[in-house]
Structures are given as C-alpha cells and as structure tokens.
Amino acid sequence: MKSVKKNRTVIFIVYVISSFLLIIASYSKSGHYQLSRFVKPEICSGCHEGIYNQWRYSMHSLALVDPVYKKVASYFLKGLTVKDEILEAESCPKCHTPIGYMTGLPVKTSEEKQKLPDIAVKGIQCDFCHSATGAERNYNNSIAVEPGFGEDNPGTKRGPFKDSDSEYHDSAYSKFHTESKICGTCHNVRHVVYGTKLESTYDEWLKGPYNSDDPKKRITCQGCHMYQRLGYPATGSTERPKNPGSASDFSKKREHIFTHYFVGGNGFVPSLFNDKIRLKMAEERLKNAAELSIDASGIKDYKLVINIKNSGAGHYLPTGLTNVRQMWLEISITDHKRRVVYRSGRTDKNGYITEGTIIYNTVFGDGKGKPVVNISKAREILSDKRIPPMKTVSETIKLPSGRYRYINVNIKLLYRSVPQRSLDSLMGRGKVKFPVITMEELNKKVIWN
Ligand code: HEC
Ligand code: HEC
Ligand code: HEC
Ligand code: HEC
Ligand code: HEC
C-alpha cells in the first residue's frame, strides 16, 4: 500500500513539474505566446463549417488583408517624427491581428510588411475569441486568453452553452461571451498616448437605452449583430428572430445559433474578396437604422425642419471610424413650377460631397484646433455631429422667400463607408468606388395656404 501511495506522489510531482515546464516552454522568449498553441480556423471548419463560412469573408476575417486598412496603416506611418505619434501609428496589429500580436509577429504596424505566419494573416479568428477568458479594460483590446496547445491538444473552447460536448475540445460556458464587453474592448479605440477617444462604439452602447438594467430588455452587440442573416437585418427597429439550428454537423438542434457574419455598414470590402452576400446584408442593416420626417409648421416663415431618428443602431449613427464614414442628407426642394428652391448634399462628377452638406461625423484636431486626418496626431475631438441611439436630431432649412403654391421636398439619408476623396488619394484616382447607400428617402408635397 505504502509504495503505491509513494508512486502516486512521485507521479503527481513529475506531472506538476512537467506541466509547469510545458507552460514555460509555451511562451516565446519575448514573453509572447507561442504560435503553435493556436489552432487555425480551417481546423474548426472541419466540424463548424456553417459558422466558418459565415465568418470567412467578415471584416473580422479580413481585418489584416483589407486593402483600405493596409493603405491607411502605411499612410499613417509616413513622415512621422514625434515619438508619441509613432507609437500610435505602430499600434494597429493588437486589434487587426490579435493572434499575430500575441505570438510576436507582427507586433508593430511596420512589421506587417514582413512575411507573416499563415495564422496571423487570418485576422480576428475563432481560436482568439473562443480562448478568451475576460478583459480588464473597456478599450484597446485587453482580452486575456487561455489557448490550448495546438491542433492535437486544443484545450477549452468557451462559448454560450452550458451543456456543450465535443470529442475534439473541452467546452466551457463563459458569461463573458454573452456580454457586450467581449466586443467592446476592441470597439473602443483610444490613442495609446494622448488617450483621445478614436472609436467609442462600446461606450455609446453602454450609456444608451439598449443597455437596460432589466436583463430581459437588454440588447447586447451580439443581440443584433449575431442574429443577422440574409432577410433578417436584426436591428433595433426590426424583429430579431432566433436562428434555430446546430452548432456543428454532429451536435443537437438548439433554439438559437449565433450567426458569425459580423456585418456593419461595410459590405464593399468583403465584396472585393468575392463575398456574395454582405453588400446586401449591409444594405439591409443600413436601411433599417434610421427614420426621416419633416415638420412644415414654420413654412410661412420659410422654415422647414428635418428630423432624423436613430431607430435601429445600438450605438451612435454612424459609429466606429466616424472620422472616415460619411452619412449625409441630400436635399432637393422644387416649387410648383419645378424650379429648384433649395438643394444640398449632392456629389460632384468626382463623387465628392459638395460644400455646405449636412454631414454626420467626427473631426479630430491637433490640440490647437487644426483638423487632422492622421489619427496618430489626434489630441482632441473638434466636432462630433452624430445621432445617439433612439434619439432624434433636427436640421432647420431656411428657404429663400418667394411666392410658392406648394413645394416638393425630396430628402435622402445617404451612407458611404469611405469618402471618394480619401480613396482617390490612397488608391489612385477613380480606382476604387464605394457604393453610396440610400438609408432612407422621403418625398412630400408641402402646400402653402
Ligand atoms: C469576434 C469574436 C468571435 C469570432 C472571431 C468567432 N466567434 Fe464564435 N462566438 C462568439 C461569441 C461572442 C459567441 C456567443 C454569443 C453570445 O452568447 O451572445 C459565439 C458562439 C459560437 C459557437 C456556439 C454556437 C453558436 O454559434 O451560437 C460556436 C460553435 C462558435 N462560436 C464557433 C466559432 C468558430 C468555428 C469561429 C471561426 C470560424 C468563430 N466562432 C469565430 C465570438 C466569436
Ligand atoms: C471534431 C469536431 C470539432 C472541431 C474540429 C471543433 N469543434 Fe467546436 N464543437 C464541436 C461540437 C460537437 C460542439 C458541441 C456543440 C453543441 O453542444 O451544440 C462544439 C462546441 C463548440 C463551442 C461551444 C462551447 C460552449 O460551451 O458554448 C465553441 C465555442 C467551439 N466549439 C469552438 C471551436 C473552435 C474555436 C474550434 C477550432 C479551434 C472548434 N470548435 C473545433 C465539435 C468540434
Ligand atoms: C480583437 C478585436 C475585436 C473584437 C474582440 C471584436 N471586433 Fe469587431 N472588428 C474589429 C476590427 C479591427 C474590425 C474592422 C476590420 C477591418 O479593418 O476590416 C471589426 C469589424 C466589425 C464589424 C464590421 C464593421 C463594418 O464597418 O461593417 C462588426 C459589425 C463588428 N466588428 C462587430 C463585432 C461584434 C458584435 C463583436 C463581439 C462579438 C466584435 N466585433 C468583436 C475588432 C474586433
Ligand atoms: C439594436 C441593434 C444594435 C446593437 C445592440 C448594436 N448594433 Fe452595431 N449596428 C447596428 C446597425 C443598425 C448598424 C448599421 C448602421 C451603422 O453603420 O451605424 C450597426 C453598425 C455597426 C458597425 C459598423 C459601423 C460603421 O458604420 O462603420 C459596427 C462596427 C458595430 N455596429 C458594432 C457594434 C458593437 C461593438 C455593438 C455593441 C457595443 C453594437 N454594434 C450593438 C445595430 C446594432
Ligand atoms: C483597439 C482596437 C483597434 C486598434 C488598435 C486599431 N483599430 Fe482599426 N478598427 C478597429 C475597429 C473595431 C474597426 C471597425 C470600426 C468600424 O467599422 O467603423 C476598425 C476599422 C478600421 C478601418 C476601416 C476599414 C474599412 O475597410 O472600412 C481602418 C482603415 C482602420 N481600422 C485602421 C487602423 C489603423 C491604421 C490602426 C493603427 C494606427 C488601427 N486601425 C488600430 C479597431 C482597432
């Protein structure tokens, strides 16, 4: 008996020491994780093919190969001399390729030009999100991970199920995965030195009506974005029906399987990679995000009020990279003789938005009131004209005085992910054209009497 006990103790000690050594060996010299600990998405696809196919051409999957991202990232780096600005311009991989960053290549934006390991190129992927255990901070990606030890020993995959069972990997329920915070720590971007809030999608949601104290009424990021599929935009103004199905070919049917399309306003970048459905899905989302109305009670004083309500987005409209995104009003008002009375928001022959347009966006400044395009130099927010969730903003149009019997009002709320002017300077004139999407349109006749 005694020797069995002794043997067990020895085995136990050997086990503890070897596990410890294995863990030590799994970190590379620089304190990063070893690349071999992560499993590439194609392996997950073996059983989770449906989810893989949804994710494959998402902005998450394309985060490092997205041509707009690549051009912008190298443009930001050019000609910088101030240390703090360089630190910001070098900070991109942490979110755009989190596994690359954690495993040591690329840690800096300038290293993205090197030959990168296959897995690092695959952006925000399965084994990053599903090895996540929590996040310390609400910004700049502070996700902690506990990956396994590679393909043969993939470790624990964390997710929404309490009774999940896979022969390949261990499974665990994770509250973190059911909360907005797992998205929010990346969807809140701050300048690494100046602290300027460059993107605040999570904060906007946190302070907004969708973050209800009543868990039954709360709608998380996942509650809209991971319910969407073709034909079901799943916004705040549409139904968000459950998506029954199975998580893999080998598992039981469940009430709801979270979709992994991750569609926002940008279907165009995925379409450059031959994605067939995201243009339509982004359009369905955008067309169910806002409502337009007019108030003509002041028309005798030649005043017309336009109301725009953010009825469908869980955050400001627009959100994210709002110094780049364009959401604007195209207004055309004609009188009973079809003469143009008022016009704004048109694009010129280059596709550039004309002077005087009402546009919803953010402008960053250099700390002395001068606007900057390169966010590495952003020390302040000069202006932020956007629409909070479920809120309405109003614009008053002053018409020229005259004798009108009636006027015809045509208003469009338009959206474009990237301005044509920026595309022309980054990619070459007219080379790439993002589509302009009509989110809402209103036609009304206003009678003078
Ligand atoms: C950006 C992070 C992220 C990425 C990338 C991601 N997932 Fe998920 N996944 C989630 C979250 C979050 C949930 C649960 C949502 C909830 O409970 O609200 C989930 C749910 C799941 C589930 C449970 C079934 C379901 O869909 O509801 C499986 C299985 C899964 N993911 C597999 C994958 C695979 C395979 C990939 C890669 C092809 C992948 N995930 C990529 C975040 C991610
Ligand atoms: C050999 C098949 C197989 C492979 C390969 C596989 N899974 Fe799974 N996985 C399953 C099965 C089966 C389930 C159980 C589904 C259920 O319970 O509905 C599951 C469940 C999950 C869950 C849900 C866990 C929970 O408790 O909510 C996640 C997340 C997940 N897998 C992620 C991954 C990721 C990431 C990979 C790649 C690293 C992967 N899986 C590879 C078969 C597999
Ligand atoms: C590791 C950081 C990270 C995490 C975690 C993350 N995202 Fe993202 N997300 C990004 C980046 C980076 C992009 C833009 C990629 C690009 O440049 O193409 C993006 C893009 C998106 C888009 C597409 C935006 C558009 O313009 O169309 C949506 C929608 C989105 N994420 C939703 C989510 C949701 C929902 C979650 C949580 C389940 C989440 N993200 C978690 C970093 C992250
Ligand atoms: C009530 C539904 C709803 C919720 C909740 C929600 N979103 Fe959205 N989201 C939308 C709609 C609608 C759009 C399209 C309009 C737009 O682009 O802003 C969108 C767009 C986006 C975009 C693309 C923005 C752009 O124009 O480039 C990102 C990124 C995004 N959401 C991330 C998130 C994250 C992260 C959360 C949680 C913190 C979240 N969303 C919560 C409905 C929602
Ligand atoms: C803290 C996480 C984080 C960091 C760091 C980060 N990004 Fe992003 N990036 C995001 C998220 C989230 C989105 C999606 C927002 C949206 O769709 O509006 C995004 C989207 C983008 C896009 C839009 C892509 C497109 O096709 O529309 C560009 C360009 C971009 N980032 C450039 C950069 C550059 C350059 C850096 C480094 C200077 C950087 N990002 C650092 C999180 C991050």
Short mmCIF file of N, CA and C and ligand atoms in Angstrom, two decimals, residues 180 183 187 201-202 205 210 219-221 224-225 235-236 264-265 285-286 289 312-319 325 415, ligand 4:
data_model
loop_
_atom_site.label_atom_id
_atom_site.label_comp_id
_atom_site.label_asym_id
_atom_site.label_seq_id
_atom_site.Cartn_x
_atom_site.Cartn_y
_atom_site.Cartn_z
N SER A 180 -21.64 42.28 -24.00
CA SER A 180 -21.09 43.24 -24.97
C SER A 180 -19.61 43.49 -24.78
N CYS A 183 -16.91 42.36 -27.19
CA CYS A 183 -16.79 43.16 -28.41
C CYS A 183 -16.21 44.53 -28.08
N HIS A 187 -13.89 47.51 -29.75
CA HIS A 187 -14.71 48.53 -30.41
C HIS A 187 -14.77 49.82 -29.60
N THR A 201 -17.75 52.93 -29.87
CA THR A 201 -18.99 52.18 -30.07
C THR A 201 -19.50 51.55 -28.76
N TYR A 202 -18.58 50.96 -28.00
CA TYR A 202 -19.00 50.30 -26.76
C TYR A 202 -19.52 51.31 -25.74
N TRP A 205 -22.95 52.40 -26.59
CA TRP A 205 -23.94 51.38 -26.25
C TRP A 205 -24.17 51.37 -24.73
N TYR A 210 -30.21 50.58 -25.03
CA TYR A 210 -30.18 49.12 -25.24
C TYR A 210 -29.47 48.41 -24.10
N ILE A 219 -30.29 44.59 -24.95
CA ILE A 219 -29.87 44.03 -26.24
C ILE A 219 -28.37 44.27 -26.40
N THR A 220 -27.62 43.19 -26.35
CA THR A 220 -26.17 43.27 -26.46
C THR A 220 -25.76 43.45 -27.92
N CYS A 221 -24.49 43.66 -28.15
CA CYS A 221 -23.96 43.71 -29.52
C CYS A 221 -24.37 42.44 -30.26
N CYS A 224 -27.97 42.01 -31.70
CA CYS A 224 -28.27 42.49 -33.06
C CYS A 224 -27.34 41.83 -34.09
N HIS A 225 -26.03 41.95 -33.84
CA HIS A 225 -25.08 41.55 -34.89
C HIS A 225 -24.94 40.04 -35.05
N THR A 235 -32.08 44.67 -36.47
CA THR A 235 -31.71 45.96 -35.91
C THR A 235 -32.68 46.30 -34.77
N GLY A 236 -32.54 47.51 -34.22
CA GLY A 236 -33.42 47.94 -33.14
C GLY A 236 -34.84 48.20 -33.62
N GLY A 264 -21.61 45.28 -40.55
CA GLY A 264 -21.93 46.63 -40.11
C GLY A 264 -22.44 47.41 -41.30
N GLY A 265 -21.71 48.46 -41.67
CA GLY A 265 -22.12 49.23 -42.83
C GLY A 265 -21.32 48.87 -44.07
N ARG A 285 -29.16 46.22 -43.25
CA ARG A 285 -28.90 46.79 -41.92
C ARG A 285 -29.07 48.32 -41.96
N LEU A 286 -28.42 48.94 -42.95
CA LEU A 286 -28.46 50.41 -43.05
C LEU A 286 -29.87 50.93 -43.32
N ALA A 289 -31.94 51.39 -40.07
CA ALA A 289 -31.21 52.05 -38.98
C ALA A 289 -31.80 53.41 -38.62
N GLY A 312 -32.49 52.27 -35.25
CA GLY A 312 -32.10 50.87 -35.38
C GLY A 312 -30.72 50.49 -34.88
N ALA A 313 -29.86 51.49 -34.63
CA ALA A 313 -28.49 51.15 -34.22
C ALA A 313 -28.37 51.20 -32.70
N GLY A 314 -27.61 50.29 -32.15
CA GLY A 314 -27.44 50.19 -30.70
C GLY A 314 -26.43 51.18 -30.15
N HIS A 315 -25.92 52.02 -31.03
CA HIS A 315 -24.87 52.99 -30.72
C HIS A 315 -25.15 54.22 -31.55
N TYR A 316 -24.22 55.19 -31.53
CA TYR A 316 -24.44 56.39 -32.35
C TYR A 316 -24.51 55.99 -33.82
N LEU A 317 -25.11 56.88 -34.57
CA LEU A 317 -25.24 56.68 -36.01
C LEU A 317 -24.55 57.84 -36.71
N PRO A 318 -23.51 57.65 -37.45
CA PRO A 318 -22.78 56.39 -37.56
C PRO A 318 -21.88 56.17 -36.35
N THR A 319 -21.25 54.98 -36.31
CA THR A 319 -20.33 54.69 -35.21
C THR A 319 -19.00 54.19 -35.75
N ARG A 325 -16.17 57.50 -41.98
CA ARG A 325 -17.51 57.19 -42.51
C ARG A 325 -18.26 58.47 -42.88
N TYR A 415 -25.28 56.96 -47.11
CA TYR A 415 -24.16 56.43 -46.34
C TYR A 415 -23.08 55.90 -47.28
C1 HEC B 4 -30.12 47.49 -31.59
C2 HEC B 4 -29.25 46.82 -32.56
C3 HEC B 4 -27.77 47.04 -32.44
C4 HEC B 4 -26.96 46.83 -31.34
C5 HEC B 4 -27.39 46.46 -29.92
C6 HEC B 4 -25.61 47.08 -31.77
N1 HEC B 4 -25.58 47.43 -33.10
FE1 HEC B 4 -23.93 47.81 -34.23
N2 HEC B 4 -25.11 48.33 -35.81
C7 HEC B 4 -26.48 48.29 -35.83
C8 HEC B 4 -26.96 48.88 -37.07
C9 HEC B 4 -28.41 49.03 -37.49
C10 HEC B 4 -25.81 49.27 -37.79
C11 HEC B 4 -25.77 49.93 -39.19
C12 HEC B 4 -25.73 51.42 -39.09
C13 HEC B 4 -24.36 51.94 -38.81
O1 HEC B 4 -23.45 51.70 -39.61
O2 HEC B 4 -24.16 52.57 -37.74
C14 HEC B 4 -24.67 48.91 -36.97
C15 HEC B 4 -23.35 49.13 -37.35
C16 HEC B 4 -22.25 48.73 -36.61
C17 HEC B 4 -20.87 48.88 -37.03
C18 HEC B 4 -20.40 49.50 -38.34
C19 HEC B 4 -20.33 50.98 -38.20
C20 HEC B 4 -19.89 51.71 -39.43
O3 HEC B 4 -20.69 52.44 -40.00
O4 HEC B 4 -18.75 51.56 -39.81
C21 HEC B 4 -20.08 48.37 -36.02
C22 HEC B 4 -18.58 48.32 -36.01
C23 HEC B 4 -20.97 47.92 -34.97
N3 HEC B 4 -22.27 48.16 -35.34
C24 HEC B 4 -20.55 47.33 -33.78
C25 HEC B 4 -21.39 47.14 -32.67
C26 HEC B 4 -20.92 46.83 -31.33
C27 HEC B 4 -19.48 46.61 -30.95
C28 HEC B 4 -22.03 46.77 -30.52
C29 HEC B 4 -22.10 46.58 -29.02
C30 HEC B 4 -21.29 47.51 -28.21
C31 HEC B 4 -23.19 47.00 -31.37
N4 HEC B 4 -22.76 47.24 -32.65
C32 HEC B 4 -24.51 46.99 -30.94
C33 HEC B 4 -27.29 47.76 -34.84
C34 HEC B 4 -26.88 47.42 -33.55
#
